[in-house]
XYZ file of C-alpha atoms in Angstrom:
306
model
C -83.680 128.423 -79.946
C -80.355 126.627 -79.969
C -79.393 123.369 -81.557
C -80.046 120.510 -79.197
C -77.117 118.363 -78.032
C -78.002 114.803 -77.219
C -76.610 113.828 -73.834
C -73.525 111.642 -74.300
C -73.159 112.633 -77.977
C -69.650 113.621 -79.181
C -68.617 117.292 -79.419
C -66.410 118.865 -82.018
C -63.942 119.442 -79.163
C -63.865 115.694 -78.179
C -63.640 114.636 -81.851
C -60.697 117.005 -82.400
C -58.827 115.749 -79.252
C -59.291 112.125 -80.477
C -57.182 113.001 -83.466
C -53.772 114.310 -82.396
C -52.174 114.881 -85.774
C -52.816 114.996 -89.534
C -51.354 111.504 -89.748
C -54.058 110.207 -87.447
C -56.727 111.903 -89.616
C -55.098 110.258 -92.618
C -55.470 106.862 -90.928
C -59.106 107.592 -89.981
C -59.958 108.608 -93.532
C -58.058 105.576 -94.891
C -60.274 103.276 -92.801
C -63.273 104.641 -94.696
C -61.636 103.957 -98.073
C -60.576 107.624 -98.684
C -56.867 108.089 -99.356
C -55.857 111.651 -98.443
C -52.391 112.987 -99.217
C -50.402 114.870 -96.745
C -51.577 118.319 -97.833
C -55.256 117.436 -97.714
C -54.945 115.637 -94.396
C -53.279 118.627 -92.921
C -55.931 120.970 -94.171
C -58.675 118.732 -92.772
C -56.944 118.483 -89.410
C -56.555 122.247 -89.157
C -60.199 122.751 -90.055
C -61.098 120.521 -87.128
C -58.595 121.920 -84.714
C -59.196 125.612 -85.579
C -62.896 125.108 -86.194
C -62.771 126.766 -89.553
C -64.666 125.910 -92.738
C -62.619 124.064 -95.307
C -62.924 125.292 -98.842
C -61.979 122.646 -101.442
C -61.466 123.637 -105.057
C -60.452 121.555 -108.017
C -61.481 119.858 -111.242
C -64.602 117.645 -111.135
C -63.791 114.103 -109.904
C -60.823 114.926 -107.681
C -62.613 113.779 -104.474
C -63.915 116.997 -102.973
C -67.378 115.756 -102.222
C -66.102 112.383 -101.214
C -63.880 114.067 -98.622
C -66.876 115.446 -96.722
C -68.568 111.957 -96.801
C -65.298 110.399 -95.598
C -64.970 112.950 -92.788
C -68.530 112.220 -91.696
C -67.794 108.457 -91.552
C -64.327 108.849 -90.014
C -65.502 111.160 -87.267
C -68.800 109.315 -86.732
C -70.799 112.499 -87.276
C -74.018 112.931 -89.269
C -73.637 114.514 -92.754
C -75.912 117.376 -93.860
C -75.532 118.145 -97.566
C -76.599 121.352 -99.406
C -76.370 120.897 -103.134
C -76.067 124.375 -104.707
C -77.537 125.213 -108.086
C -78.248 128.285 -110.171
C -80.921 130.377 -108.577
C -80.733 128.768 -105.116
C -81.841 131.248 -102.446
C -81.820 131.453 -98.600
C -85.339 130.101 -98.268
C -84.486 126.898 -100.240
C -81.349 126.322 -98.191
C -82.649 127.370 -94.823
C -86.305 126.685 -94.036
C -89.871 126.958 -95.104
C -93.263 126.730 -93.434
C -95.510 123.711 -93.977
C -98.485 125.656 -95.374
C -100.798 122.693 -95.951
C -100.438 121.481 -92.380
C -100.871 125.002 -91.064
C -104.174 125.307 -93.030
C -105.439 122.000 -91.617
C -104.398 123.196 -88.154
C -106.413 126.334 -88.567
C -109.455 124.466 -89.718
C -109.138 122.153 -86.752
C -108.903 125.083 -84.322
C -111.862 126.722 -85.924
C -113.939 123.533 -85.679
C -112.969 122.980 -82.067
C -113.981 126.497 -81.091
C -117.316 126.425 -82.870
C -116.143 128.959 -85.460
C -114.899 131.429 -82.819
C -111.177 131.750 -83.323
C -108.843 134.228 -81.564
C -106.614 135.540 -84.408
C -103.589 136.241 -82.181
C -103.691 132.854 -80.466
C -104.107 131.076 -83.805
C -101.177 132.945 -85.353
C -98.894 132.006 -82.519
C -99.805 128.364 -82.850
C -98.994 128.386 -86.529
C -95.388 129.420 -86.272
C -93.937 126.705 -84.054
C -91.326 123.979 -84.570
C -94.244 121.637 -85.431
C -94.744 123.393 -88.744
C -91.158 124.409 -89.462
C -89.506 122.442 -92.372
C -85.806 122.588 -91.848
C -83.682 122.680 -94.978
C -80.001 121.690 -94.924
C -78.530 124.912 -93.363
C -81.086 124.929 -90.545
C -80.585 121.174 -90.045
C -76.883 121.797 -89.665
C -77.449 124.523 -87.025
C -79.728 122.263 -84.960
C -77.756 119.082 -85.372
C -74.906 119.107 -82.906
C -72.259 118.309 -84.034
C -72.268 117.387 -87.686
C -70.428 117.790 -91.010
C -72.044 120.327 -93.322
C -71.287 119.909 -97.001
C -72.041 122.926 -99.211
C -71.464 121.294 -102.586
C -70.550 123.248 -105.726
C -70.896 126.784 -104.229
C -69.559 128.122 -107.519
C -72.995 127.274 -109.074
C -74.822 129.691 -106.699
C -75.053 133.451 -107.234
C -73.502 136.356 -105.377
C -76.464 137.000 -103.150
C -76.427 133.476 -101.866
C -72.717 133.752 -101.226
C -73.245 136.799 -99.137
C -75.927 135.096 -97.131
C -73.750 132.051 -96.575
C -70.816 134.207 -95.496
C -72.946 135.768 -92.748
C -74.161 132.383 -91.629
C -70.609 131.056 -91.364
C -69.558 134.078 -89.354
C -72.211 133.654 -86.692
C -73.753 130.232 -87.069
C -77.040 131.993 -86.230
C -80.121 132.820 -88.245
C -83.275 134.798 -87.346
C -86.629 133.460 -88.562
C -89.010 136.455 -88.367
C -92.130 134.513 -87.265
C -90.185 132.157 -84.951
C -87.060 133.677 -83.508
C -83.318 133.213 -83.357
C -81.766 129.827 -84.136
C -78.185 129.495 -82.911
C -75.848 126.459 -83.251
C -74.873 125.194 -79.843
C -71.868 123.596 -81.610
C -70.811 124.918 -85.037
C -70.644 122.185 -87.678
C -67.490 121.177 -89.466
C -68.179 122.833 -92.785
C -66.695 121.642 -96.166
C -67.361 123.872 -99.172
C -66.571 122.527 -102.701
C -66.147 124.393 -105.967
C -65.358 123.175 -109.511
C -64.252 126.687 -110.325
C -66.787 127.335 -113.020
C -66.548 130.874 -111.702
C -64.500 132.656 -109.125
C -65.912 132.583 -105.599
C -65.559 135.928 -103.756
C -62.472 136.551 -101.632
C -64.683 137.400 -98.602
C -65.943 133.838 -98.456
C -62.520 132.297 -99.128
C -60.944 134.424 -96.368
C -63.433 132.915 -93.923
C -62.110 129.424 -94.791
C -59.001 127.301 -94.905
C -58.258 126.630 -98.544
C -57.093 123.523 -100.398
C -56.749 122.793 -104.126
C -57.314 119.157 -104.941
C -55.357 117.567 -107.885
C -56.178 114.309 -109.504
C -54.211 111.556 -107.778
C -50.938 110.415 -109.167
C -50.674 107.057 -110.912
C -49.605 105.046 -107.803
C -52.354 106.565 -105.629
C -54.998 105.993 -108.264
C -54.030 102.316 -108.564
C -54.268 102.045 -104.792
C -57.725 103.705 -104.824
C -58.886 101.231 -107.484
C -57.682 98.236 -105.542
C -59.091 99.560 -102.278
C -62.528 100.421 -103.617
C -62.874 97.366 -105.902
C -61.507 94.407 -103.953
C -61.973 91.958 -106.801
C -59.755 93.875 -109.318
C -56.340 92.461 -110.190
C -53.104 94.423 -110.151
C -52.759 94.350 -113.946
C -56.230 95.657 -114.633
C -55.947 98.320 -112.026
C -52.741 99.576 -113.400
C -53.979 99.505 -117.021
C -57.146 101.473 -116.145
C -55.242 104.027 -114.069
C -52.609 104.510 -116.732
C -55.274 104.806 -119.488
C -57.188 107.426 -117.449
C -54.034 109.393 -116.806
C -53.394 109.470 -120.576
C -56.949 110.570 -121.202
C -56.475 113.433 -118.732
C -53.515 114.573 -120.763
C -55.611 114.864 -123.873
C -57.568 117.979 -124.867
C -60.965 116.715 -123.709
C -64.110 118.599 -122.837
C -64.458 116.679 -119.603
C -61.348 114.782 -118.387
C -62.242 111.726 -116.360
C -62.078 111.889 -112.616
C -61.589 109.091 -110.029
C -65.274 108.257 -110.117
C -64.990 107.520 -113.858
C -61.902 105.364 -113.205
C -63.927 103.358 -110.709
C -66.900 103.087 -113.101
C -64.642 101.889 -115.937
C -62.984 99.269 -113.810
C -66.314 97.993 -112.588
C -67.618 97.843 -116.190
C -64.651 95.804 -117.214
C -65.082 93.396 -114.313
C -68.783 93.053 -115.225
C -67.629 91.896 -118.678
C -65.221 89.430 -117.057
C -62.190 91.224 -118.332
C -58.894 91.022 -116.434
C -56.980 93.151 -118.947
C -57.707 96.304 -120.893
C -56.949 96.500 -124.614
C -57.956 98.913 -127.425
C -60.926 96.772 -128.557
C -62.395 96.460 -125.061
C -61.720 100.153 -124.370
C -63.653 101.142 -127.525
C -66.671 99.178 -126.298
C -66.626 100.604 -122.795
C -65.696 104.305 -123.320
C -69.156 105.335 -122.112
C -68.145 104.411 -118.593
C -65.304 106.915 -118.551
C -66.180 109.607 -121.071
C -69.414 111.640 -121.136
C -69.251 113.722 -124.336
C -69.613 112.312 -127.819
C -66.884 114.677 -129.038
C -64.513 113.252 -126.412
C -65.389 109.682 -127.414
C -64.701 110.483 -131.127
C -61.406 112.065 -130.332
C -60.238 109.154 -128.148
C -61.468 106.426 -130.544
C -59.296 107.973 -133.274
C -56.204 107.505 -130.969
C -56.995 104.233 -129.190
C -54.157 102.348 -130.839
C -51.568 104.838 -129.664
C -53.338 105.123 -126.257
C -52.786 101.464 -125.619
C -49.546 100.984 -127.392
């Protein structure tokens, strides 16, 4: 079995040809609200042109997951997302059989044949596409083309990494009861890692690599104004500046761009057009997620907004 391509649907080749340079990809991402710097746009463009997975690593909140979503929107391709977690295995990520429906099917066959059921025929009828539940990796192989996001691969274990490496090498899997499934068009793969542990070199070598930093002050202000149209220049600058100062502190979890956006939206919901120490103290829960961090920041609010 191969992934089905819908007649008239775009191919990775046609999508690649429609973007002639990293600058054109930057513009396409910008139209979705994602502001990519030169290095990230170049990495994304090369991943498309060379048809290589893109491995994005960086602190939480730097825009790794959002990049895959933006690429999906900019390229007008479906997004398939695999969220990794501790203990995830190939079966959870690839496929499983719909056992309840298979059992009902067996009972229906038995009833239709008056209790006389040919075992071999029944078994063949059980393991068909009708009863195959595709999980994200199988969905990506059979959806042509698409963007496959493998999110937080650093949370998975070594065995799953090895399985994923083989999948990315061949874009083919064999289901024992069903047969081989091969991607007619390999997906554009984006892997993300928060670097809670080191991902093996073998997987990284298979990919193009890019480290994402938090945006600089000017870019973060632009992101706030782009994503929150109602925010004023003063509030956007104050929020971005305060978040940058928070990142420079010794916090358990420095805020990312998502927290900047949450904080700005919270302030607008309170009808604030400026950020001061008193307002910050009331709204720290929008930007900080640990009580220890909140205590540390409250003790320095006056200097933070001086």
